[in-house]
Amino acid sequence: MINGFVWLLVLLVYQMGWSKLCAPLSSGLTFFLILTIIISFIIGLFSVRRNVVKFLPLDHISLKKMSFLMGFFYALFIAESIAGGGVPLLGYITGSILITYKEFGLPVVHVILVNGLSCLILYLFYAYRSYEKGRVRKRLMILMAIGFLPFIAMFNRGAIISILLGMFLISILSAKHTLLTIGKILVGFLIIFFAFGFLGNLRSGEKLSNFIMKGGKATKEFYDSPFPDEFFWAYLYMATPLANVQNTIDKVNKTTGDSEDLENMILYEFTPEMITKQIKGDQDKDKTYKHHRSLLKVSWLNATSVYGRVYKYLGWTGMWLMFAFTLLFIYINFRIIPKTSKWFIPALITLDEIVIMNLFDNMFIFMGMIPQLFIFVSIYFLSKVMFRK
């Protein structure tokens, strides 16, 4: 169901028309989105009636083990900082950028750090929502705050938004007064959207009015709205992926494909990048993505959603195959871990994050999200083997 909610929200936001980059959607894309939204809601409602997901509080958490893990990830972060000669945030603040957020990190180590620390913070928040009061709750808050610092120092806005999104979903799932909780969190997200724009302005090194407003081609509708300019960042990041999909459809105009197109789509869109790299190498990947970048509205708004590249392989067939793959991915991962396991909630929330973040890019291949789901599933199976009677 969450897949339907995400794309319905995007469709509504897109209609606000705050940027000239967001051209009117074609009837074909509009029909595809509306139909997939309806199908997602129908399947979701059917699933909810049969398998009600309830918040299962943790009955115990070892703060000593959590602190040890936090220390381990901090050691990795310090090693990366030394290797990089500093952290991106200091460079952006001082104006002397020695290393950007995209360049920061050591191969393999960075994947372990980002994904492992994200999983740890999510699990700590799960524990935090399980305890109603006491010193344990306060120590969990301190650990979570400490866990956020490396992401801030790395200027990794994507990871921060992803973690906050996971916290939002856990809060909704565990809320006793759902509507009140949703209201508080929505206010919180408005603050986050503003901060997102402020940090985007800081990272750009230019005044927001001279960069994002002109580059994003803000319309009169946005200028007349009561929202501060910082919110334009959030709008662009939500709406332009869909604009890039429409631009791809207009430019490629593909109606069919062959077996090679299908093979490439499976390899580049359904297979994690780490595996694809071993099969094809960086050269073929760079060639494929170079063609993809030529289909963007503007080069610096390169988010294309989960559907952004599949159309150029097989046209509308590729779009429907990606939608079917999304539903299959959700179904399989939803069924792997029993709902009675303490690893079910973190894995479910991570799965929801992947589905939601598909709005921006194809998370099925992205090594910044898929490993997190793999971590929770692996821990579940390892715990079964280690503690079976």
CSV table of C-alpha atoms in Angstrom, one decimal:
chain,number,residue,atom,x,y,z
A,1,MET,CA,0.0,0.0,0.0
A,2,ILE,CA,2.9,2.4,0.8
A,3,ASN,CA,3.9,2.2,-2.9
A,4,GLY,CA,0.5,3.6,-3.8
A,5,PHE,CA,0.7,6.4,-1.2
A,6,VAL,CA,4.2,7.5,-2.4
A,7,TRP,CA,3.2,7.8,-6.0
A,8,LEU,CA,-0.1,9.4,-5.2
A,9,LEU,CA,1.7,12.0,-3.2
A,10,VAL,CA,4.2,12.6,-6.0
A,11,LEU,CA,1.5,13.0,-8.5
A,12,LEU,CA,-0.3,15.6,-6.3
A,13,VAL,CA,2.9,17.5,-5.6
A,14,TYR,CA,3.7,17.5,-9.3
A,15,GLN,CA,0.4,19.2,-10.1
A,16,MET,CA,1.5,22.3,-8.0
A,17,GLY,CA,3.5,23.5,-11.0
A,18,TRP,CA,6.2,25.3,-9.0
A,19,SER,CA,8.9,24.7,-11.7
A,20,LYS,CA,8.9,25.2,-15.4
A,21,LEU,CA,11.1,22.1,-15.6
A,22,CYS,CA,8.1,20.0,-14.7
A,23,ALA,CA,6.2,19.8,-18.0
A,24,PRO,CA,2.6,18.5,-18.1
A,25,LEU,CA,2.5,14.7,-17.9
A,26,SER,CA,1.5,12.8,-21.0
A,27,SER,CA,-1.7,10.8,-21.0
A,28,GLY,CA,0.3,7.5,-21.2
A,29,LEU,CA,2.4,8.3,-18.1
A,30,THR,CA,-0.6,9.6,-16.2
A,31,PHE,CA,-2.6,6.4,-17.0
A,32,PHE,CA,0.3,4.3,-15.9
A,33,LEU,CA,0.7,6.1,-12.6
A,34,ILE,CA,-3.0,6.1,-11.8
A,35,LEU,CA,-3.4,2.4,-12.6
A,36,THR,CA,-0.4,1.3,-10.7
A,37,ILE,CA,-1.5,3.4,-7.7
A,38,ILE,CA,-5.0,1.8,-7.8
A,39,ILE,CA,-3.4,-1.7,-8.1
A,40,SER,CA,-1.0,-1.0,-5.2
A,41,PHE,CA,-3.9,0.2,-3.0
A,42,ILE,CA,-6.1,-2.9,-3.8
A,43,ILE,CA,-3.2,-5.3,-3.0
A,44,GLY,CA,-2.4,-3.3,0.1
A,45,LEU,CA,-5.9,-3.4,1.4
A,46,PHE,CA,-6.1,-7.1,0.8
A,47,SER,CA,-2.8,-7.7,2.6
A,48,VAL,CA,-3.8,-5.5,5.6
A,49,ARG,CA,-7.0,-7.5,6.0
A,50,ARG,CA,-5.2,-10.8,6.0
A,51,ASN,CA,-1.9,-9.8,7.7
A,52,VAL,CA,-2.3,-7.0,10.3
A,53,VAL,CA,1.2,-5.6,11.1
A,54,LYS,CA,1.4,-4.6,14.8
A,55,PHE,CA,4.2,-3.0,16.7
A,56,LEU,CA,6.0,-5.7,18.7
A,57,PRO,CA,8.0,-3.9,21.5
A,58,LEU,CA,11.5,-5.2,22.3
A,59,ASP,CA,11.7,-6.7,25.8
A,60,HIS,CA,15.4,-6.2,26.1
A,61,ILE,CA,18.3,-4.5,24.5
A,62,SER,CA,22.0,-4.7,25.4
A,63,LEU,CA,23.3,-1.1,25.7
A,64,LYS,CA,26.8,-2.5,26.1
A,65,LYS,CA,26.7,-4.3,22.7
A,66,MET,CA,25.1,-1.3,21.1
A,67,SER,CA,27.9,1.0,22.4
A,68,PHE,CA,30.5,-1.5,21.2
A,69,LEU,CA,29.0,-1.4,17.7
A,70,MET,CA,28.8,2.4,17.7
A,71,GLY,CA,32.5,2.5,18.7
A,72,PHE,CA,33.3,0.1,15.8
A,73,PHE,CA,31.5,2.3,13.2
A,74,TYR,CA,33.2,5.4,14.7
A,75,ALA,CA,36.6,3.7,14.1
A,76,LEU,CA,35.7,3.2,10.5
A,77,PHE,CA,34.6,6.8,10.2
A,78,ILE,CA,37.8,8.1,11.7
A,79,ALA,CA,39.8,6.0,9.4
A,80,GLU,CA,37.9,7.4,6.4
A,81,SER,CA,38.4,11.0,7.7
A,82,ILE,CA,42.1,10.5,8.0
A,83,ALA,CA,42.4,8.9,4.6
A,84,GLY,CA,40.4,11.8,3.1
A,85,GLY,CA,42.3,14.5,4.9
A,86,GLY,CA,39.1,15.8,6.6
A,87,VAL,CA,35.3,15.7,6.3
A,88,PRO,CA,33.1,17.4,3.7
A,89,LEU,CA,31.1,19.5,6.2
A,90,LEU,CA,34.2,21.4,7.4
A,91,GLY,CA,35.1,22.2,3.8
A,92,TYR,CA,31.6,23.5,3.0
A,93,ILE,CA,31.5,25.7,6.2
A,94,THR,CA,35.0,27.1,5.7
A,95,GLY,CA,34.7,27.4,1.9
A,96,SER,CA,37.9,25.4,1.4
A,97,ILE,CA,36.6,22.2,0.0
A,98,LEU,CA,39.3,19.5,0.0
A,99,ILE,CA,36.9,16.6,-0.4
A,100,THR,CA,33.2,16.5,-1.5
A,101,TYR,CA,30.6,14.2,0.0
A,102,LYS,CA,30.7,12.1,-3.2
A,103,GLU,CA,34.4,11.6,-3.0
A,104,PHE,CA,34.5,10.9,0.8
A,105,GLY,CA,35.0,7.3,1.9
A,106,LEU,CA,37.1,4.2,1.3
A,107,PRO,CA,35.9,1.4,-1.1
A,108,VAL,CA,33.9,-1.3,0.7
A,109,VAL,CA,34.6,0.4,4.1
A,110,HIS,CA,32.1,3.2,3.2
A,111,VAL,CA,29.4,0.7,2.3
A,112,ILE,CA,29.8,-1.0,5.6
A,113,LEU,CA,29.9,2.3,7.6
A,114,VAL,CA,26.9,3.9,6.0
A,115,ASN,CA,24.7,0.8,5.9
A,116,GLY,CA,25.8,-0.6,9.3
A,117,LEU,CA,25.4,2.7,11.1
A,118,SER,CA,22.0,3.3,9.5
A,119,CYS,CA,20.8,-0.1,10.7
A,120,LEU,CA,22.1,0.5,14.2
A,121,ILE,CA,20.4,3.9,14.5
A,122,LEU,CA,17.1,2.4,13.2
A,123,TYR,CA,17.4,-0.5,15.7
A,124,LEU,CA,18.1,2.0,18.5
A,125,PHE,CA,15.1,4.0,17.7
A,126,TYR,CA,13.0,0.8,17.6
A,127,ALA,CA,14.2,0.1,21.1
A,128,TYR,CA,13.6,3.7,22.1
A,129,ARG,CA,9.9,3.4,21.1
A,130,SER,CA,9.7,0.1,23.0
A,131,TYR,CA,10.7,1.7,26.3
A,132,GLU,CA,8.2,4.2,27.7
A,133,LYS,CA,10.5,5.8,30.3
A,134,GLY,CA,13.6,5.3,32.3
A,135,ARG,CA,17.4,5.7,32.0
A,136,VAL,CA,17.6,3.2,29.2
A,137,ARG,CA,15.5,5.5,27.0
A,138,LYS,CA,17.8,8.5,27.7
A,139,ARG,CA,20.9,6.5,26.9
A,140,LEU,CA,19.3,5.3,23.7
A,141,MET,CA,18.7,9.0,22.8
A,142,ILE,CA,22.3,9.8,23.4
A,143,LEU,CA,23.5,6.9,21.3
A,144,MET,CA,21.3,7.9,18.4
A,145,ALA,CA,22.5,11.5,18.6
A,146,ILE,CA,26.1,10.2,18.5
A,147,GLY,CA,25.2,8.0,15.5
A,148,PHE,CA,23.9,10.9,13.5
A,149,LEU,CA,27.2,12.9,13.8
A,150,PRO,CA,29.2,11.0,11.2
A,151,PHE,CA,26.4,11.5,8.6
A,152,ILE,CA,26.3,15.2,9.3
A,153,ALA,CA,30.1,15.4,9.0
A,154,MET,CA,30.0,13.5,5.7
A,155,PHE,CA,27.2,15.8,4.5
A,156,ASN,CA,25.3,12.7,3.5
A,157,ARG,CA,21.8,14.3,3.3
A,158,GLY,CA,20.4,11.2,1.6
A,159,ALA,CA,21.3,8.9,4.5
A,160,ILE,CA,20.0,11.4,7.0
A,161,ILE,CA,16.6,11.7,5.3
A,162,SER,CA,16.4,7.9,4.9
A,163,ILE,CA,17.0,7.4,8.7
A,164,LEU,CA,14.5,10.1,9.6
A,165,LEU,CA,12.0,8.5,7.3
A,166,GLY,CA,12.6,5.1,9.1
A,167,MET,CA,12.0,6.9,12.4
A,168,PHE,CA,8.8,8.4,11.1
A,169,LEU,CA,7.5,5.0,10.0
A,170,ILE,CA,8.3,3.4,13.3
A,171,SER,CA,6.7,6.3,15.2
A,172,ILE,CA,3.5,5.8,13.2
A,173,LEU,CA,3.5,2.0,13.7
A,174,SER,CA,4.1,2.3,17.4
A,175,ALA,CA,1.8,5.4,18.1
A,176,LYS,CA,-1.0,5.1,20.6
A,177,HIS,CA,-2.5,8.3,19.4
A,178,THR,CA,-1.9,8.0,15.6
A,179,LEU,CA,-3.4,11.3,14.4
A,180,LEU,CA,-1.5,13.4,17.1
A,181,THR,CA,1.7,11.6,16.3
A,182,ILE,CA,1.3,12.1,12.6
A,183,GLY,CA,0.6,15.8,13.2
A,184,LYS,CA,3.8,16.3,15.3
A,185,ILE,CA,5.9,14.4,12.8
A,186,LEU,CA,4.6,16.3,9.8
A,187,VAL,CA,5.6,19.6,11.6
A,188,GLY,CA,8.9,18.0,12.1
A,189,PHE,CA,9.3,17.1,8.4
A,190,LEU,CA,8.4,20.7,7.5
A,191,ILE,CA,11.4,21.8,9.6
A,192,ILE,CA,13.5,19.1,7.9
A,193,PHE,CA,12.5,20.2,4.4
A,194,PHE,CA,13.5,23.7,5.4
A,195,ALA,CA,16.9,22.5,6.7
A,196,PHE,CA,17.3,20.4,3.6
A,197,GLY,CA,17.0,23.5,1.5
A,198,PHE,CA,19.3,25.5,3.8
A,199,LEU,CA,22.0,22.8,3.6
A,200,GLY,CA,21.5,22.6,-0.2
A,201,ASN,CA,22.2,26.3,-0.4
A,202,LEU,CA,25.3,25.9,1.8
A,203,ARG,CA,26.6,23.0,-0.3
A,204,SER,CA,26.1,25.0,-3.5
A,205,GLY,CA,28.3,27.8,-2.3
A,206,GLU,CA,26.0,30.4,-3.8
A,207,LYS,CA,23.0,32.3,-2.5
A,208,LEU,CA,19.8,30.3,-2.9
A,209,SER,CA,18.0,33.0,-4.8
A,210,ASN,CA,20.8,33.1,-7.4
A,211,PHE,CA,21.1,29.4,-7.9
A,212,ILE,CA,18.2,27.1,-7.0
A,213,MET,CA,15.4,29.5,-7.9
A,214,LYS,CA,16.8,30.4,-11.3
A,215,GLY,CA,18.3,27.0,-12.1
A,216,GLY,CA,15.1,25.2,-11.0
A,217,LYS,CA,13.0,27.7,-13.0
A,218,ALA,CA,10.6,28.6,-10.2
A,219,THR,CA,7.2,29.7,-11.4
A,220,LYS,CA,5.0,32.6,-10.4
A,221,GLU,CA,2.9,30.0,-8.5
A,222,PHE,CA,5.8,29.3,-6.1
A,223,TYR,CA,6.7,33.0,-5.7
A,224,ASP,CA,3.1,33.8,-4.8
A,225,SER,CA,3.0,30.9,-2.3
A,226,PRO,CA,3.6,31.6,1.5
A,227,PHE,CA,6.5,29.1,1.5
A,228,PRO,CA,10.1,30.3,2.1
A,229,ASP,CA,12.5,29.8,-0.8
A,230,GLU,CA,14.2,26.9,1.0
A,231,PHE,CA,11.2,24.7,0.4
A,232,PHE,CA,11.9,24.9,-3.3
A,233,TRP,CA,14.7,22.3,-2.9
A,234,ALA,CA,12.2,19.8,-1.5
A,235,TYR,CA,9.7,20.4,-4.3
A,236,LEU,CA,12.4,19.9,-7.0
A,237,TYR,CA,13.7,16.7,-5.4
A,238,MET,CA,10.1,15.3,-5.3
A,239,ALA,CA,8.9,16.5,-8.6
A,240,THR,CA,11.8,16.5,-11.0
A,241,PRO,CA,12.3,12.7,-11.0
A,242,LEU,CA,8.9,12.3,-12.6
A,243,ALA,CA,9.8,15.2,-15.0
A,244,ASN,CA,12.9,13.2,-16.0
A,245,VAL,CA,10.7,10.1,-16.6
A,246,GLN,CA,8.4,12.2,-18.9
A,247,ASN,CA,11.4,13.7,-20.7
A,248,THR,CA,12.8,10.2,-21.3
A,249,ILE,CA,9.5,9.0,-22.8
A,250,ASP,CA,9.4,12.1,-25.0
A,251,LYS,CA,12.9,11.7,-26.3
A,252,VAL,CA,13.2,7.9,-26.6
A,253,ASN,CA,9.7,7.1,-27.8
A,254,LYS,CA,10.4,3.4,-27.6
A,255,THR,CA,7.7,0.9,-28.4
A,256,THR,CA,9.5,-2.4,-28.3
A,257,GLY,CA,12.9,-4.0,-27.5
A,258,ASP,CA,14.9,-7.1,-28.1
A,259,SER,CA,16.5,-9.9,-26.0
A,260,GLU,CA,19.6,-7.7,-25.5
A,261,ASP,CA,17.5,-4.8,-24.1
A,262,LEU,CA,15.8,-7.3,-21.7
A,263,GLU,CA,19.2,-8.7,-20.6
A,264,ASN,CA,20.6,-5.2,-20.0
A,265,MET,CA,17.5,-4.1,-18.1
A,266,ILE,CA,17.8,-7.1,-15.8
A,267,LEU,CA,21.5,-6.5,-15.3
A,268,TYR,CA,21.4,-2.8,-14.8
A,269,GLU,CA,18.0,-2.3,-13.2
A,270,PHE,CA,17.2,-5.5,-11.2
A,271,THR,CA,20.7,-6.4,-10.1
A,272,PRO,CA,22.7,-4.7,-7.3
A,273,GLU,CA,25.5,-2.5,-8.6
A,274,MET,CA,28.1,-4.6,-6.8
A,275,ILE,CA,27.2,-7.7,-8.8
A,276,THR,CA,26.8,-5.8,-12.1
A,277,LYS,CA,30.2,-4.3,-11.7
A,278,GLN,CA,31.8,-7.7,-11.4
A,279,ILE,CA,29.9,-8.9,-14.5
A,280,LYS,CA,30.3,-5.9,-16.8
A,281,GLY,CA,32.8,-3.7,-15.2
A,282,ASP,CA,32.8,0.1,-14.9
A,283,GLN,CA,33.2,0.9,-18.6
A,284,ASP,CA,29.9,-0.6,-19.7
A,285,LYS,CA,28.1,0.9,-16.8
A,286,ASP,CA,29.6,4.4,-17.5
A,287,LYS,CA,28.5,4.0,-21.2
A,288,THR,CA,25.0,3.1,-20.2
A,289,TYR,CA,24.7,5.9,-17.6
A,290,LYS,CA,26.1,8.5,-20.0
A,291,HIS,CA,23.2,7.8,-22.4
A,292,HIS,CA,20.9,8.1,-19.4
A,293,ARG,CA,22.3,11.5,-18.4
A,294,SER,CA,21.6,12.8,-21.9
A,295,LEU,CA,17.9,12.3,-21.2
A,296,LEU,CA,17.8,14.5,-18.1
A,297,LYS,CA,16.0,17.8,-18.0
A,298,VAL,CA,19.1,19.4,-16.4
A,299,SER,CA,22.3,17.7,-15.5
A,300,TRP,CA,22.3,18.6,-11.8
A,301,LEU,CA,18.8,17.3,-11.2
A,302,ASN,CA,19.7,13.7,-12.0
A,303,ALA,CA,17.1,11.9,-9.9
A,304,THR,CA,14.9,9.8,-12.2
A,305,SER,CA,12.9,7.5,-9.9
A,306,VAL,CA,12.8,3.7,-10.2
A,307,TYR,CA,11.2,4.2,-13.7
A,308,GLY,CA,13.7,6.7,-15.1
A,309,ARG,CA,15.8,4.3,-17.1
A,310,VAL,CA,13.6,1.3,-17.8
A,311,TYR,CA,11.6,2.9,-20.5
A,312,LYS,CA,14.7,3.3,-22.7
A,313,TYR,CA,15.2,-0.5,-22.6
A,314,LEU,CA,11.7,-1.9,-23.4
A,315,GLY,CA,9.3,1.1,-23.5
A,316,TRP,CA,6.1,0.6,-21.6
A,317,THR,CA,6.8,-3.1,-21.2
A,318,GLY,CA,9.9,-2.1,-19.2
A,319,MET,CA,7.8,0.2,-17.0
A,320,TRP,CA,5.3,-2.6,-16.2
A,321,LEU,CA,8.0,-5.1,-15.6
A,322,MET,CA,9.6,-2.7,-13.0
A,323,PHE,CA,6.2,-2.3,-11.3
A,324,ALA,CA,5.8,-6.1,-11.2
A,325,PHE,CA,9.3,-6.5,-9.9
A,326,THR,CA,8.6,-4.0,-7.1
A,327,LEU,CA,5.5,-5.9,-6.0
A,328,LEU,CA,7.4,-9.2,-6.1
A,329,PHE,CA,10.3,-7.7,-4.1
A,330,ILE,CA,7.9,-6.4,-1.5
A,331,TYR,CA,6.0,-9.7,-1.2
A,332,ILE,CA,9.1,-11.9,-0.8
A,333,ASN,CA,10.8,-9.7,1.7
A,334,PHE,CA,7.6,-9.2,3.7
A,335,ARG,CA,7.3,-13.0,4.1
A,336,ILE,CA,10.9,-13.8,4.9
A,337,ILE,CA,11.0,-12.9,8.6
A,338,PRO,CA,8.0,-13.9,10.9
A,339,LYS,CA,6.0,-11.1,12.4
A,340,THR,CA,6.8,-12.4,15.9
A,341,SER,CA,10.6,-11.9,15.4
A,342,LYS,CA,12.3,-8.9,16.9
A,343,TRP,CA,14.0,-8.4,13.5
A,344,PHE,CA,10.7,-8.1,11.6
A,345,ILE,CA,10.0,-4.4,12.4
A,346,PRO,CA,13.4,-3.1,11.4
A,347,ALA,CA,13.4,-5.2,8.2
A,348,LEU,CA,9.9,-4.1,7.4
A,349,ILE,CA,10.8,-0.4,7.9
A,350,THR,CA,13.9,-0.8,5.8
A,351,LEU,CA,11.7,-2.4,3.1
A,352,ASP,CA,9.3,0.6,3.3
A,353,GLU,CA,12.3,3.0,3.0
A,354,ILE,CA,13.4,1.3,-0.2
A,355,VAL,CA,9.9,1.6,-1.7
A,356,ILE,CA,9.6,5.2,-0.7
A,357,MET,CA,13.2,6.2,-1.8
A,358,ASN,CA,12.4,4.6,-5.2
A,359,LEU,CA,10.8,7.9,-5.9
A,360,PHE,CA,14.3,9.4,-6.3
A,361,ASP,CA,16.2,6.5,-7.9
A,362,ASN,CA,16.3,2.7,-8.4
A,363,MET,CA,17.0,1.5,-4.8
A,364,PHE,CA,17.0,-2.1,-5.9
A,365,ILE,CA,20.5,-1.6,-7.3
A,366,PHE,CA,21.7,1.1,-4.9
A,367,MET,CA,24.4,-0.1,-2.4
A,368,GLY,CA,23.3,2.5,0.1
A,369,MET,CA,19.9,0.8,0.8
A,370,ILE,CA,19.8,-2.9,-0.3
A,371,PRO,CA,22.6,-4.0,2.1
A,372,GLN,CA,20.5,-2.7,5.1
A,373,LEU,CA,17.7,-5.0,4.3
A,374,PHE,CA,20.3,-7.8,3.8
A,375,ILE,CA,21.8,-7.1,7.2
A,376,PHE,CA,18.5,-7.5,9.1
A,377,VAL,CA,17.6,-10.7,7.1
A,378,SER,CA,21.0,-12.1,7.7
A,379,ILE,CA,21.0,-11.4,11.4
A,380,TYR,CA,17.6,-13.1,11.7
A,381,PHE,CA,18.8,-16.3,10.0
A,382,LEU,CA,22.1,-16.2,12.0
A,383,SER,CA,20.2,-15.9,15.3
A,384,LYS,CA,18.0,-18.9,14.3
A,385,VAL,CA,21.1,-21.0,13.7
A,386,MET,CA,23.0,-19.8,16.8
A,387,PHE,CA,20.1,-20.1,19.2
A,388,ARG,CA,18.2,-23.1,17.9
A,389,LYS,CA,17.6,-25.8,20.4
